[in-house]
Backbone as CSV, one residue per row, in Angstrom:
resi,resn,N_x,N_y,N_z,CA_x,CA_y,CA_z,C_x,C_y,C_z
1,MET,0.613,-1.048,-0.099,0.268,0.032,0.062,1.068,1.239,-0.095
2,ARG,2.003,1.031,0.668,3.127,2.329,0.757,3.465,2.595,-0.816
3,ARG,3.422,1.581,-1.672,3.995,1.964,-3.018,3.077,2.956,-3.861
4,LEU,1.825,2.842,-3.133,0.834,3.900,-4.260,1.206,5.275,-3.718
5,ALA,1.919,5.672,-2.783,2.286,6.992,-2.513,3.881,7.336,-3.006
6,ASP,4.373,6.313,-4.046,5.683,6.687,-4.547,5.654,7.710,-5.508
7,ARG,6.349,8.718,-5.622,6.424,10.103,-6.577,6.152,9.664,-7.853
8,ASP,7.177,8.753,-8.391,7.005,8.432,-9.827,5.493,7.811,-10.167
9,LEU,4.733,6.899,-9.454,3.733,6.580,-9.772,2.841,7.941,-9.654
10,LEU,2.512,8.852,-8.790,1.758,9.685,-8.705,1.901,10.988,-9.782
11,THR,3.240,10.936,-10.173,3.601,11.986,-11.465,2.902,11.348,-12.559
12,ALA,3.190,9.998,-12.879,2.733,9.204,-14.067,0.828,9.541,-14.136
13,LEU,0.627,9.109,-12.975,-1.059,9.145,-12.966,-1.559,10.547,-13.137
14,THR,-0.935,11.377,-12.633,-1.220,12.863,-12.956,-1.178,13.209,-14.370
15,LEU,-0.137,13.176,-14.774,0.258,13.101,-16.406,-0.521,12.630,-17.103
16,PHE,-0.977,11.038,-16.877,-2.072,10.596,-17.701,-3.354,11.440,-17.566
17,GLY,-3.640,11.955,-16.560,-4.897,12.575,-16.514,-4.832,13.974,-17.124
18,VAL,-3.823,14.715,-17.114,-3.787,15.860,-17.900,-3.555,15.541,-19.398
19,SER,-3.049,14.298,-19.815,-2.730,14.005,-21.174,-4.625,13.569,-21.636
20,ALA,-5.213,13.221,-20.672,-6.594,12.409,-21.138,-7.594,13.834,-21.175
21,MET,-7.189,14.551,-20.087,-8.001,15.924,-20.234,-8.182,16.825,-21.336
22,PHE,-6.883,17.002,-21.798,-6.642,17.695,-23.329,-6.550,16.910,-24.493
23,ALA,-6.822,15.411,-24.371,-7.141,14.655,-25.511,-8.422,14.930,-26.184
24,VAL,-9.472,15.149,-25.228,-10.785,15.148,-25.482,-11.020,16.619,-25.851
25,GLY,-11.939,16.519,-27.189,-12.589,17.904,-27.714,-11.605,18.383,-29.116
26,SER,-10.759,17.330,-29.427,-9.669,18.082,-30.438,-10.768,17.645,-31.665
27,SER,-10.568,18.460,-32.671,-11.322,18.459,-33.902,-10.244,18.236,-35.293
28,SER,-10.883,18.582,-36.319,-10.011,17.946,-37.665,-9.146,19.255,-38.012
29,ASP,-9.646,20.307,-37.372,-8.828,21.660,-37.706,-7.487,21.594,-37.535
30,PRO,-6.441,22.058,-38.561,-5.257,21.978,-38.318,-4.530,22.621,-37.074
31,LYS,-5.214,23.499,-36.401,-4.574,24.263,-35.634,-4.864,23.505,-34.129
32,ASP,-5.942,22.589,-34.174,-6.323,21.645,-33.197,-5.276,20.415,-33.087
33,TRP,-4.625,20.221,-34.154,-3.642,18.805,-34.026,-2.398,19.432,-34.145
34,ALA,-1.832,20.319,-34.845,-0.385,20.423,-34.870,0.336,20.554,-33.474
35,PHE,0.072,21.548,-32.887,0.985,21.963,-31.723,0.153,21.108,-30.547
36,PRO,-1.131,21.584,-30.274,-1.580,20.781,-29.007,-1.550,19.230,-29.103
37,LEU,-1.778,18.771,-30.076,-1.552,17.263,-30.122,-0.193,16.753,-30.084
38,LEU,0.655,17.301,-30.472,1.954,16.997,-30.340,2.451,17.250,-28.485
39,ALA,1.903,18.314,-28.361,2.507,18.519,-26.561,1.636,17.402,-26.169
40,ASN,0.279,17.114,-26.324,-0.072,15.900,-25.563,0.537,14.669,-25.636
41,TYR,1.116,14.379,-26.815,1.834,13.316,-27.141,3.361,13.328,-26.028
42,VAL,3.663,14.377,-26.114,4.955,14.386,-25.095,4.729,14.238,-23.913
43,VAL,3.488,14.878,-23.300,3.180,14.438,-21.999,2.767,13.235,-21.755
44,LEU,2.011,12.521,-22.811,1.712,11.113,-22.536,3.237,10.322,-22.514
45,GLY,3.840,10.727,-23.383,5.146,9.895,-23.378,6.121,10.154,-21.976
46,ILE,5.780,11.259,-21.344,6.658,11.385,-20.200,5.974,10.640,-18.972
47,ALA,4.640,10.540,-19.023,3.614,9.715,-18.053,4.062,8.260,-18.486
48,ILE,4.250,7.773,-19.468,4.650,6.465,-19.825,6.163,6.140,-19.127
49,THR,6.943,7.172,-19.369,8.243,7.014,-18.810,8.358,7.002,-17.214
50,PHE,7.636,7.840,-16.695,7.649,7.624,-15.207,6.884,6.492,-14.530
51,LEU,5.971,5.857,-15.418,5.241,4.683,-14.962,6.243,3.516,-15.243
52,ALA,7.252,3.732,-16.308,8.014,2.560,-16.686,9.102,2.570,-15.479
53,LYS,9.606,3.804,-15.012,10.559,3.807,-14.034,10.120,3.097,-12.776
54,PHE,8.471,3.795,-12.452,8.102,3.034,-11.026,8.178,1.604,-11.184
55,LEU,7.485,0.879,-12.560,7.546,-0.549,-12.480,9.061,-1.191,-12.372
56,TRP,9.896,-0.400,-13.148,11.410,-0.982,-12.807,12.014,-1.001,-11.373
57,ALA,11.534,-0.198,-10.608,11.966,0.077,-9.445,11.316,-1.169,-8.867
58,ILE,9.649,-1.389,-8.798,9.402,-2.628,-8.313,10.015,-3.859,-8.645
59,CYS,10.482,-4.094,-9.805,11.186,-5.348,-10.110,12.312,-5.550,-9.711
60,LEU,13.164,-4.233,-9.484,14.522,-4.193,-8.938,14.614,-4.384,-7.269
61,LYS,13.242,-4.133,-6.506,12.720,-4.244,-5.248,13.383,-3.093,-4.621
62,HIS,13.303,-1.859,-5.125,13.970,-0.635,-4.486,13.156,-0.166,-3.617
63,THR,13.449,0.734,-2.739,12.678,1.405,-1.541,12.035,2.384,-2.453
64,PRO,10.632,2.398,-2.239,10.019,3.552,-2.857,10.097,4.778,-2.259
65,ASP,10.297,5.795,-3.338,10.268,7.254,-2.993,9.009,7.880,-2.675
66,LEU,8.914,7.922,-1.407,7.343,8.221,-0.849,7.450,9.718,-0.915
67,LEU,6.085,10.129,-1.152,5.843,11.325,-1.201,5.235,11.475,0.268
68,GLN,6.213,12.995,0.839,5.762,13.076,2.070,5.615,14.664,2.403
69,MET,4.426,15.078,3.030,4.197,16.372,3.288,4.668,17.018,4.353
70,SER,5.801,18.103,4.034,6.048,18.635,5.378,5.241,19.939,5.733
71,ALA,5.642,20.728,6.517,4.747,22.045,6.485,4.934,23.113,5.421
72,ASP,6.348,23.117,5.108,6.528,23.858,3.816,5.956,23.317,2.636
73,ASN,5.702,22.201,2.534,5.019,21.625,1.341,3.370,21.828,1.382
74,ARG,2.931,21.505,2.522,1.459,21.963,2.621,1.095,23.623,2.439
75,ALA,2.078,24.413,2.801,1.528,25.755,2.516,1.763,25.965,1.049
76,SER,2.672,25.408,0.152,2.812,25.507,-1.141,1.549,24.861,-1.728
77,ALA,1.015,23.740,-1.279,-0.038,23.145,-1.952,-1.245,24.025,-1.716
78,VAL,-1.582,24.523,-0.491,-2.452,25.721,-0.340,-2.116,26.762,-1.310
79,ASP,-1.329,27.260,-1.686,-0.962,28.305,-2.844,-1.156,28.006,-4.119
80,VAL,-0.860,26.741,-4.415,-1.065,26.249,-5.681,-2.786,26.003,-5.851
81,LEU,-3.409,25.333,-4.578,-4.980,25.259,-4.639,-5.412,26.648,-5.109
82,VAL,-5.416,27.691,-4.044,-5.623,29.054,-4.413,-5.567,29.518,-5.535
83,SER,-4.243,29.675,-6.059,-3.989,30.030,-7.421,-4.902,29.138,-8.694
84,LEU,-5.271,27.948,-8.603,-5.797,27.238,-9.417,-7.340,27.885,-9.230
85,VAL,-7.946,28.155,-7.996,-9.251,28.766,-7.983,-9.353,29.964,-8.539
86,ILE,-8.337,30.894,-8.461,-8.318,32.202,-9.017,-8.389,31.933,-10.504
87,VAL,-7.518,31.359,-11.011,-7.560,30.937,-12.619,-8.849,30.638,-13.056
88,LEU,-9.486,29.438,-12.376,-10.969,29.218,-12.869,-12.210,30.094,-12.844
89,ILE,-11.904,30.770,-11.587,-12.629,31.970,-11.759,-12.617,32.894,-12.714
90,TYR,-11.329,33.219,-12.833,-10.658,34.132,-13.856,-11.370,33.620,-15.568
91,LEU,-11.366,32.473,-15.672,-11.842,31.816,-16.683,-13.363,32.079,-16.930
92,PHE,-13.921,31.744,-15.919,-15.535,31.985,-16.255,-15.869,33.451,-16.020
93,VAL,-15.322,34.248,-15.386,-15.533,35.891,-15.601,-15.157,36.460,-16.684
94,MET,-14.017,36.186,-17.623,-13.515,36.425,-18.620,-14.460,36.637,-19.605
95,PHE,-15.612,35.682,-19.775,-16.355,35.722,-20.846,-17.548,36.784,-20.306
96,GLY,-17.854,36.861,-19.155,-18.769,37.842,-18.870,-18.367,39.345,-18.642
97,LEU,-17.013,39.615,-18.317,-16.609,40.941,-17.903,-15.591,41.282,-19.247
98,GLY,-15.303,40.456,-20.200,-14.217,40.448,-21.022,-13.029,40.409,-20.806
99,PHE,-11.759,40.384,-21.551,-10.894,39.811,-21.239,-9.746,40.856,-20.442
100,TRP,-9.897,42.307,-20.676,-8.883,42.969,-19.761,-9.625,43.372,-18.519
101,PRO,-10.593,43.498,-17.980,-11.189,43.823,-17.021,-10.761,42.632,-15.972
102,ALA,-11.345,41.318,-16.763,-10.912,39.861,-15.809,-9.730,40.151,-15.462
103,SER,-8.690,40.390,-16.530,-7.172,39.773,-16.405,-6.667,40.852,-15.436
104,LEU,-7.260,42.016,-15.362,-6.629,43.140,-14.412,-7.160,42.698,-13.074
105,ILE,-8.353,42.103,-12.588,-9.014,41.503,-11.613,-7.912,40.447,-11.088
106,MET,-7.862,39.458,-11.832,-6.965,38.327,-11.484,-5.650,38.673,-11.155
107,LEU,-5.150,39.404,-11.785,-3.659,39.828,-11.620,-3.588,40.559,-10.351
108,ILE,-4.774,41.599,-9.833,-4.658,42.416,-8.538,-4.719,40.958,-7.248
109,LEU,-5.951,40.353,-7.527,-5.919,39.396,-6.703,-4.858,38.353,-6.174
110,SER,-4.139,37.972,-7.259,-3.046,36.921,-7.216,-1.806,37.695,-6.734
111,SER,-1.667,38.965,-7.113,-0.898,39.953,-6.445,-0.960,40.060,-4.993
112,LEU,-2.057,40.538,-4.543,-2.478,40.559,-3.055,-2.414,39.087,-2.532
113,TYR,-2.946,38.129,-2.999,-2.607,37.028,-2.302,-1.338,36.405,-2.229
114,LEU,-0.391,36.366,-3.110,0.880,36.275,-3.122,1.852,37.339,-2.343
115,THR,1.372,38.364,-1.905,2.004,39.317,-0.946,2.262,38.535,0.283
116,ARG,3.617,38.387,0.795,3.640,37.988,2.012,3.833,38.968,3.127
117,GLU,4.426,40.098,2.739,4.291,41.180,4.049,3.269,42.233,3.879
118,ARG,2.009,42.262,4.477,1.042,42.879,4.205,1.553,44.554,4.714
119,SER,2.251,45.101,4.351,2.514,46.573,4.588,1.945,47.445,3.737
120,ALA,1.513,48.557,4.121,0.889,49.644,2.813,1.499,49.602,1.510
121,ARG,2.740,49.754,1.653,3.592,49.936,0.457,3.290,48.555,-0.670
122,ASN,3.621,47.383,0.030,3.498,46.228,-0.670,1.876,46.156,-1.339
123,ILE,0.928,46.464,-0.316,-0.392,46.578,-0.907,-0.687,47.256,-2.166
124,ARG,-0.029,48.551,-2.089,-0.106,49.561,-2.919,0.412,49.219,-4.212
125,MET,1.869,48.393,-4.181,2.193,48.010,-5.338,1.306,46.772,-5.775
126,ALA,0.799,46.148,-5.080,0.189,44.708,-5.478,-1.135,45.447,-6.468
127,PHE,-1.589,46.596,-6.461,-2.321,47.273,-7.202,-1.473,47.868,-8.234
128,ILE,-0.830,48.602,-8.183,0.041,49.566,-8.870,0.695,48.614,-10.360
129,VAL,1.220,47.537,-9.852,1.867,46.860,-10.807,1.144,46.168,-11.928
130,PRO,-0.241,45.431,-11.323,-0.924,44.572,-12.221,-1.568,45.835,-13.063
131,ILE,-1.922,46.964,-12.720,-2.561,48.109,-13.503,-1.628,48.635,-14.668
132,CYS,-0.617,48.862,-14.205,0.698,49.222,-15.397,0.894,48.192,-16.549
133,ILE,0.936,46.601,-15.753,1.259,45.593,-16.713,-0.103,45.446,-17.370
134,SER,-1.347,45.662,-17.305,-2.438,45.634,-18.101,-2.439,46.825,-19.003
135,ILE,-2.005,47.811,-18.762,-2.106,49.119,-19.714,-1.159,48.729,-20.555
136,VAL,0.226,48.233,-20.465,1.412,48.303,-21.400,0.788,47.115,-22.148
137,ALA,0.172,45.849,-21.584,-0.181,44.752,-22.700,-1.496,45.065,-23.471
138,PHE,-2.280,46.050,-22.981,-3.475,46.474,-23.696,-2.758,47.336,-25.040
139,LEU,-1.934,48.027,-24.751,-1.479,48.949,-25.875,-0.542,48.367,-26.984
140,ILE,-0.013,47.387,-26.494,1.244,46.285,-27.459,-0.065,45.534,-28.140
141,PHE,-1.031,44.710,-27.360,-1.545,43.893,-28.051,-2.673,44.453,-28.992
142,THR,-3.102,45.589,-28.649,-4.149,46.026,-29.455,-3.701,47.078,-30.356
143,GLN,-2.624,47.875,-30.182,-2.340,48.896,-31.139,-1.120,48.557,-32.106
144,VAL,-0.270,47.719,-31.514,0.889,46.968,-32.335,0.337,45.810,-33.172
145,PHE,0.116,44.790,-32.353,-0.262,43.449,-32.975,-1.784,43.311,-33.424
146,TYR,-2.697,44.128,-33.125,-3.840,44.228,-33.378,-4.713,42.748,-33.088
147,VAL,-4.492,42.210,-31.954,-4.903,41.164,-31.698,-6.286,41.384,-31.059
148,PRO,-7.556,40.628,-31.740,-8.833,40.617,-31.095,-8.931,40.007,-29.751
149,PHE,-9.617,40.388,-28.817,-9.791,39.656,-27.506,-11.447,39.481,-27.511
150,PRO,-11.654,38.690,-26.470,-13.196,38.438,-26.048,-13.531,39.530,-25.357
151,GLU,-14.937,39.882,-25.826,-15.653,41.101,-25.098,-16.516,40.892,-24.027
152,ALA,-17.033,41.735,-23.356,-17.980,41.407,-22.366,-19.130,40.675,-22.804
153,GLY,-19.825,39.592,-22.202,-20.900,38.910,-22.592,-22.105,39.088,-21.543
154,TRP,-21.796,39.825,-20.503,-22.889,39.870,-19.542,-23.564,41.526,-19.775
155,PHE,-22.852,42.298,-20.233,-23.585,43.724,-20.671,-23.527,43.915,-21.928
156,ILE,-23.547,43.099,-22.860,-24.230,43.384,-24.236,-25.884,43.382,-24.298
157,ASN,-26.356,44.263,-24.965,-27.707,44.420,-25.176,-28.121,43.642,-26.525
């Protein structure tokens, strides 16, 4: 039962899950199979390699490299989960508010969450830097590259 907590096995299972998730929904359009499908095959190959490494370690009866959670690892796991929730909310809100307002809100929330020392200066910077980044990105992508972005869906008449 301890073997199920082996790092190589858990990595392989996670990568198999990522590969399966991105394999669904591809179409015959070349942009859906050229790079994404190749990247998916690379992830699948890495997952197979980790699974083979795990099975090889079982055959050779090596001690498993068990996943152990320290206090620092738990704090990092919480940070990853909060970041995942922020990104998932961002993806939902982007269709309603549009790309630029949702991106600005997501950057500000991420900056505020990741600010460890909650001084007045750091909180101000957590607002100022995302605003500046959003303005510069907006100008570059709309005025230089002419990239179309999703518009707000909640406020369209």
